[in-house]
mmCIF file of C-alpha atoms in Angstrom:
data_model
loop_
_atom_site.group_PDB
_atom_site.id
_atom_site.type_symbol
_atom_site.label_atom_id
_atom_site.label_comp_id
_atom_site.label_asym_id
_atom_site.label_seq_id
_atom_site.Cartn_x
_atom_site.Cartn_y
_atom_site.Cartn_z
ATOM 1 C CA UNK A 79 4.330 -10.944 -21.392
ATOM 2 C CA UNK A 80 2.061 -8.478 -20.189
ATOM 3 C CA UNK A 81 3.405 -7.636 -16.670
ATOM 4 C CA UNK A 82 5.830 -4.382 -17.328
ATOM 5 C CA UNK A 83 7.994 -5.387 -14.018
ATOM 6 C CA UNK A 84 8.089 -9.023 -15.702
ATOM 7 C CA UNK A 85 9.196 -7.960 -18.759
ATOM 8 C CA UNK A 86 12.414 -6.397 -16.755
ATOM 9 C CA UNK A 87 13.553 -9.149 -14.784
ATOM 10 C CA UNK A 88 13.659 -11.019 -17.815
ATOM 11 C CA UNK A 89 15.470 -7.953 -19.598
ATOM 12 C CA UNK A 90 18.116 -7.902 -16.389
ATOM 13 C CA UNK A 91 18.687 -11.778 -16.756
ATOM 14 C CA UNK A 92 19.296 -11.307 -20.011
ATOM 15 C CA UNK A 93 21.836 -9.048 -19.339
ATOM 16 C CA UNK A 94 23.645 -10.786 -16.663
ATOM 17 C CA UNK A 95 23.982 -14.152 -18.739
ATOM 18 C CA UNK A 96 25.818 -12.025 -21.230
ATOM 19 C CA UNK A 97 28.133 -10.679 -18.451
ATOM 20 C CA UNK A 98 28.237 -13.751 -17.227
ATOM 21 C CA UNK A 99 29.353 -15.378 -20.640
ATOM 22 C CA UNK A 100 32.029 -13.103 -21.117
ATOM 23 C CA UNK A 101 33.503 -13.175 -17.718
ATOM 24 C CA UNK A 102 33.566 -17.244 -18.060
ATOM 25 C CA UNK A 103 35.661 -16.673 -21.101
ATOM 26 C CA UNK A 104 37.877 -14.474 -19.791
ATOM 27 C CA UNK A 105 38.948 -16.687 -16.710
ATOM 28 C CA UNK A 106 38.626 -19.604 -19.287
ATOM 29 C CA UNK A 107 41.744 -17.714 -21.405
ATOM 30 C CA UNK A 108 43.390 -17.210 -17.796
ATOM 31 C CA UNK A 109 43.009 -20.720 -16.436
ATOM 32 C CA UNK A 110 44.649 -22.074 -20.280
ATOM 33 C CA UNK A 111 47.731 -19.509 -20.543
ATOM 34 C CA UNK A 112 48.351 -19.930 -16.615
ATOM 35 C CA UNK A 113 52.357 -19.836 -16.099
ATOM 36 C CA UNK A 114 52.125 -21.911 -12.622
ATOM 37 C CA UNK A 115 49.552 -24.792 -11.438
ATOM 38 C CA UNK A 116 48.789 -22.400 -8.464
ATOM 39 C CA UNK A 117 47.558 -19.486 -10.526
ATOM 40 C CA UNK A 118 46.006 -22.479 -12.389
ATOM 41 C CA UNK A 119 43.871 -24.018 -9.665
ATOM 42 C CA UNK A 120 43.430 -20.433 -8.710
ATOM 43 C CA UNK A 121 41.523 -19.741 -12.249
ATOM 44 C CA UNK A 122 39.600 -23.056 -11.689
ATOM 45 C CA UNK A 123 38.074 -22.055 -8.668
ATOM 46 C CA UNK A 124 37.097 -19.117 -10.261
ATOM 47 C CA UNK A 125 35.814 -20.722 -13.249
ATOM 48 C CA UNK A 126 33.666 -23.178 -10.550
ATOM 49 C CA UNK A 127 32.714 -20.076 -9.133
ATOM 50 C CA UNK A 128 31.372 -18.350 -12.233
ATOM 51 C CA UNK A 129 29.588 -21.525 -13.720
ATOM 52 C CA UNK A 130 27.591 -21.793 -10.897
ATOM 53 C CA UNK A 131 25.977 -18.544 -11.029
ATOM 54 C CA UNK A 132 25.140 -19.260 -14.785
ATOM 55 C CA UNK A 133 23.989 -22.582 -13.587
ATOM 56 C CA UNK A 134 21.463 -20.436 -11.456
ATOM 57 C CA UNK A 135 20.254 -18.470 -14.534
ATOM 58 C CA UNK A 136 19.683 -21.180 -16.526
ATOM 59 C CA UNK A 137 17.293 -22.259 -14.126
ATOM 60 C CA UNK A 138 15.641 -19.293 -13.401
ATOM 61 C CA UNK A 139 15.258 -19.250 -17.586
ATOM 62 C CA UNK A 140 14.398 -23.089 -16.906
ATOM 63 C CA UNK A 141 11.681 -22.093 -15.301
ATOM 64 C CA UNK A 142 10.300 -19.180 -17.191
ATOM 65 C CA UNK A 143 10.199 -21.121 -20.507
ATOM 66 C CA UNK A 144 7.715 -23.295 -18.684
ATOM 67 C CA UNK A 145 5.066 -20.846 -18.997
ATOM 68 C CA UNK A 146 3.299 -19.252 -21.819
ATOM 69 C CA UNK A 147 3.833 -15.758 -20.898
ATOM 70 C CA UNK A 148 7.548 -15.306 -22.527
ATOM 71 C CA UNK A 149 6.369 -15.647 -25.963
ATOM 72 C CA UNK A 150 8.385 -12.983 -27.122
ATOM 73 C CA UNK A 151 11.282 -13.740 -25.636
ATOM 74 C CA UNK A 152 11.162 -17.303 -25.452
ATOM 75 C CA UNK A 153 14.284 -17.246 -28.393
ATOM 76 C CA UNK A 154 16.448 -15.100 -26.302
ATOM 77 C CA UNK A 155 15.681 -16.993 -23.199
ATOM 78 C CA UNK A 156 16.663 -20.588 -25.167
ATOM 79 C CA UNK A 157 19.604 -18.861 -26.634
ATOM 80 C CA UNK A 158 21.449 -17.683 -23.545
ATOM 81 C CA UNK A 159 20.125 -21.138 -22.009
ATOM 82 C CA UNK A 160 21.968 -22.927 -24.855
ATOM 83 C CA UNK A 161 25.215 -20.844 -24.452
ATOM 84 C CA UNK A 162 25.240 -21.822 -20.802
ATOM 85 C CA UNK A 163 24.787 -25.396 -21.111
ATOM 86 C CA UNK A 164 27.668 -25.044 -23.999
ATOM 87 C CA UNK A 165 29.744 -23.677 -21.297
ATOM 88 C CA UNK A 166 29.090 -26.214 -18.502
ATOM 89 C CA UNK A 167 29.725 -28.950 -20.651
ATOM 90 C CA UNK A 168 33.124 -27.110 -21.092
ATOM 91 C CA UNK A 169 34.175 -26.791 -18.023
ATOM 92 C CA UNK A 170 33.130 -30.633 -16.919
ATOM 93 C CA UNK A 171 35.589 -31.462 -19.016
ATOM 94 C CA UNK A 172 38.075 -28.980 -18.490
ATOM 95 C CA UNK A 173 37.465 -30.100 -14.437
ATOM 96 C CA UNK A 174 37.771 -33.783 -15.246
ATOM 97 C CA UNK A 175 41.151 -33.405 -17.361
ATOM 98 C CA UNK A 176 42.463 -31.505 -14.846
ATOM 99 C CA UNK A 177 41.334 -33.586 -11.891
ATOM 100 C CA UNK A 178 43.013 -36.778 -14.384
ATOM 101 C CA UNK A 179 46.360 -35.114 -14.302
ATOM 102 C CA UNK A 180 46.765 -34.018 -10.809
ATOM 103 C CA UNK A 181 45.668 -37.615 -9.998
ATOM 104 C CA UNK A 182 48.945 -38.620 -12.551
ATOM 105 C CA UNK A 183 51.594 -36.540 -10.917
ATOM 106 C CA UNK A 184 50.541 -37.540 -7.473
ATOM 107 C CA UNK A 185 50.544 -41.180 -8.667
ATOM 108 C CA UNK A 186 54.409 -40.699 -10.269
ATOM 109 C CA UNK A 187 55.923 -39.147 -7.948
ATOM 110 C CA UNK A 188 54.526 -41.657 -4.957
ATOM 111 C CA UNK A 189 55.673 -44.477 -7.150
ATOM 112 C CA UNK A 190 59.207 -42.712 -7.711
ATOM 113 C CA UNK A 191 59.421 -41.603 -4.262
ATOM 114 C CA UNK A 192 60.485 -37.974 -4.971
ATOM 115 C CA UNK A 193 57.956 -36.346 -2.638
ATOM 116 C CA UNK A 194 59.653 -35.730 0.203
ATOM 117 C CA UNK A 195 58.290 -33.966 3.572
ATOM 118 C CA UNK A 196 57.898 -30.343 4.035
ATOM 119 C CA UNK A 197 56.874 -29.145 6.876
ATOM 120 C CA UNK A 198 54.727 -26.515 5.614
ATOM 121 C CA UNK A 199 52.575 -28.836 3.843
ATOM 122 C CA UNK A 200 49.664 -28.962 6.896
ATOM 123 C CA UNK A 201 50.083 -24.955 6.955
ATOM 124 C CA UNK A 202 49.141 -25.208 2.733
ATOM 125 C CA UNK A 203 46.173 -27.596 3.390
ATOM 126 C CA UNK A 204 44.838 -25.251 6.047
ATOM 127 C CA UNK A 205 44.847 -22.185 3.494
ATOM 128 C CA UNK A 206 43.374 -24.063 0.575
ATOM 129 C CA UNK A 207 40.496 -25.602 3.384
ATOM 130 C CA UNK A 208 40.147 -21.586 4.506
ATOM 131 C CA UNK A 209 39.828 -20.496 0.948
ATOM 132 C CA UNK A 210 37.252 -23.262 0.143
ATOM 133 C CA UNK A 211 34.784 -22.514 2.774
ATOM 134 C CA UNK A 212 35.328 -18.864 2.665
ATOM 135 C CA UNK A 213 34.645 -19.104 -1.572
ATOM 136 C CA UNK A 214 31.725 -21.878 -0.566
ATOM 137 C CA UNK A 215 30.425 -18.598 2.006
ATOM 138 C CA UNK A 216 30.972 -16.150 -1.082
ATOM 139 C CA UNK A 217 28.863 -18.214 -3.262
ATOM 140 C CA UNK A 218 25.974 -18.387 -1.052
ATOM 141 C CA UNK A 219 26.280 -14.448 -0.417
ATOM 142 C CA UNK A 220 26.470 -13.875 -4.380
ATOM 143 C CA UNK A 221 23.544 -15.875 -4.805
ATOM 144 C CA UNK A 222 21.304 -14.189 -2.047
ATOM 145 C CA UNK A 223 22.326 -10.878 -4.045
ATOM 146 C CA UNK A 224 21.081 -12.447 -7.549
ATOM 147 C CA UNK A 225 17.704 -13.547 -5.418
ATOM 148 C CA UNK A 226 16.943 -9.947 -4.714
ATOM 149 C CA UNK A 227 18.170 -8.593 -7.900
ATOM 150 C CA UNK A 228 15.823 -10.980 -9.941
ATOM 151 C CA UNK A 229 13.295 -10.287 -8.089
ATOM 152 C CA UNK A 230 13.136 -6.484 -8.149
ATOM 153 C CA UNK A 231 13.335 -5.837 -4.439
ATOM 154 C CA UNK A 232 16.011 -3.357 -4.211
ATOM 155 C CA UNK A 233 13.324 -0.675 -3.834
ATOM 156 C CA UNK A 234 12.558 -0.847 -0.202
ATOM 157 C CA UNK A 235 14.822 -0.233 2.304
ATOM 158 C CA UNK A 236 14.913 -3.818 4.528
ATOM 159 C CA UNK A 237 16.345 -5.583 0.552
ATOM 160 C CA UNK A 238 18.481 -2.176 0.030
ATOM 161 C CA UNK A 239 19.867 -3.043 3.652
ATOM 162 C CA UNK A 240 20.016 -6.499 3.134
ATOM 163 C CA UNK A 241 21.971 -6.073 -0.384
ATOM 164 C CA UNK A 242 23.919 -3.570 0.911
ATOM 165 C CA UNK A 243 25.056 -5.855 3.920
ATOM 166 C CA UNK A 244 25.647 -8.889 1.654
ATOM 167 C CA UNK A 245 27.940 -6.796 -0.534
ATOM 168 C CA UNK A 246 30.198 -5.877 2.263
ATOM 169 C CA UNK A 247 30.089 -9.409 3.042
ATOM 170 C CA UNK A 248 31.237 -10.392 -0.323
ATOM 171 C CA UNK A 249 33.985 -7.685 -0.356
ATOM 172 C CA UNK A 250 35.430 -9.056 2.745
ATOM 173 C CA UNK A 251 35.829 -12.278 1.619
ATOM 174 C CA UNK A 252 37.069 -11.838 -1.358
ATOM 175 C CA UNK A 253 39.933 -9.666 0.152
ATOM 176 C CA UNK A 254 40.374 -12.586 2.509
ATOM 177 C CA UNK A 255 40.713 -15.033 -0.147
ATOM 178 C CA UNK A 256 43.079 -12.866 -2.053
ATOM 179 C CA UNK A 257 45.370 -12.201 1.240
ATOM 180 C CA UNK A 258 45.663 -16.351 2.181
ATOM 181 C CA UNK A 259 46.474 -16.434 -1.247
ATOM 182 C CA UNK A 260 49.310 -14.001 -1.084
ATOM 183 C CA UNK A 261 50.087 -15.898 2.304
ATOM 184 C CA UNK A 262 50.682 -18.671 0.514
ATOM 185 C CA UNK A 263 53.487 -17.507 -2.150
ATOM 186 C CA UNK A 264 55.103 -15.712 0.945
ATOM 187 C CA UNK A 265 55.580 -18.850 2.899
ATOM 188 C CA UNK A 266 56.419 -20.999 -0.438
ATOM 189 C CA UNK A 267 58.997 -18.170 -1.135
ATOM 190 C CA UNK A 268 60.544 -18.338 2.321
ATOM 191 C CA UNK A 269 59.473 -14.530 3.554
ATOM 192 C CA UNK A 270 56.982 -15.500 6.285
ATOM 193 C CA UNK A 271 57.582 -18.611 8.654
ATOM 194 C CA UNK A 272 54.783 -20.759 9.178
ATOM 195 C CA UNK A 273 54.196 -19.750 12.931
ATOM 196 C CA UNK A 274 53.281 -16.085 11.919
ATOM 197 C CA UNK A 275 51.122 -17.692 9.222
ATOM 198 C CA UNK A 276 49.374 -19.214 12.106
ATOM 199 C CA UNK A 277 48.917 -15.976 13.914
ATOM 200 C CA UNK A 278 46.372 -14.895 11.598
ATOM 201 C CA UNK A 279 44.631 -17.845 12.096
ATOM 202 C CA UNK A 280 42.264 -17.038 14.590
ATOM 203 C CA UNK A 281 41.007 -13.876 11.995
ATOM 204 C CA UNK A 282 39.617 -15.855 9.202
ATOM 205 C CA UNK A 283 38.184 -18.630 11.917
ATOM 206 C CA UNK A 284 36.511 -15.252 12.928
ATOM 207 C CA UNK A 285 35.318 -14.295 9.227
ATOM 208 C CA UNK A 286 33.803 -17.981 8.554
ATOM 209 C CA UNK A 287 31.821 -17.357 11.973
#
């Protein structure tokens, strides 16, 4: 590839599918030795989280294997393509096993009747639908981010503004995210009532604006 600038996007890729990799495989670990199914559905929707951005770099190699400029890196490029499609195929299953068992329980315990009404069941539905759209919002920030990473645009000042403003962005909601999940273990502990969990309502309506 003759184009120097080129030559480091493909270089920076490179580098992120490896971060990427090994960030997968921690969370992976995580989501297997999880103590409690909330900390593991919490490590699923991170893992959802992180095979999506790999997802996005294996089309962006995808799509540079298609020409004949990459000749020299075309073997890297396959590789890390390879080791992502290894790792999606993973995680489908790991999602559909997962999926198969919470389907089980549910199906049990409806057919034994042991599910009984709590009233803070609508108040856990609302936090899981807040954390969905917020991590849905995150997603689409991260990958605006990787857009003008890849494409070298950080040099002028609109992209520097424009990264630096979806990085706050991403900051915020991921300490949102973290705090309705904290929420959450208060009110299933019994330390906050589900009318103060309602007072903050209004905030992350305001974040998902």
């Amino acid at each position: 590839m003759s184009n120097w600038k080129d030559k480091q996007n493909i270089g920076n890729l490179l580098k992120r599918v490896t971060e990427g990799l090994s960030e997968f495989e921690t969370t992976w670990e995580k989501a297997h030795n999880a103590p409690s199914t909330n900390l593991k559905n919490k490590y699923e929707m991170e893992l959802k989280k992180e095979i999506k951005k790999l997802q996005r770099y294996r089309e962006q190699i995808k799509s540079w294997c298609q020409t004949n400029d990459v000749s020299s890196y075309k073997a890297s490029l396959e590789e890390s393509r390879s080791l992502i499609e290894r790792e999606m195929e993973r995680f489908q299953t790991f999602e559909k096993e997962s999926k198969t068992k919470q389907y089980s329980k549910k199906a049990l315990a409806k057919l034994m009747k042991k599910e009984k009404e709590d009233p803070r069941d609508e108040t856990y539905k609302w936090i899981k639908e807040i954390q969905r759209r917020l991590t849905e919002q995150l997603e689409e920030f991260e990958e605006q981010m990787d857009t003008i990473g890849l494409k070298g645009k950080r040099g002028s000042k609109a992209s520097k503004r424009q990264f630096d403003e979806l990085h706050e962005k991403v900051k915020q909601h991921n300490w949102h995210i973290e705090q309705l999940e904290i929420t959450s273990k208060r009110l299933k502990g019994g330390e906050i009532t589900i009318k103060k969990v309602r007072r903050v309502e209004l905030e992350h309506k305001f974040v998902l604006r």
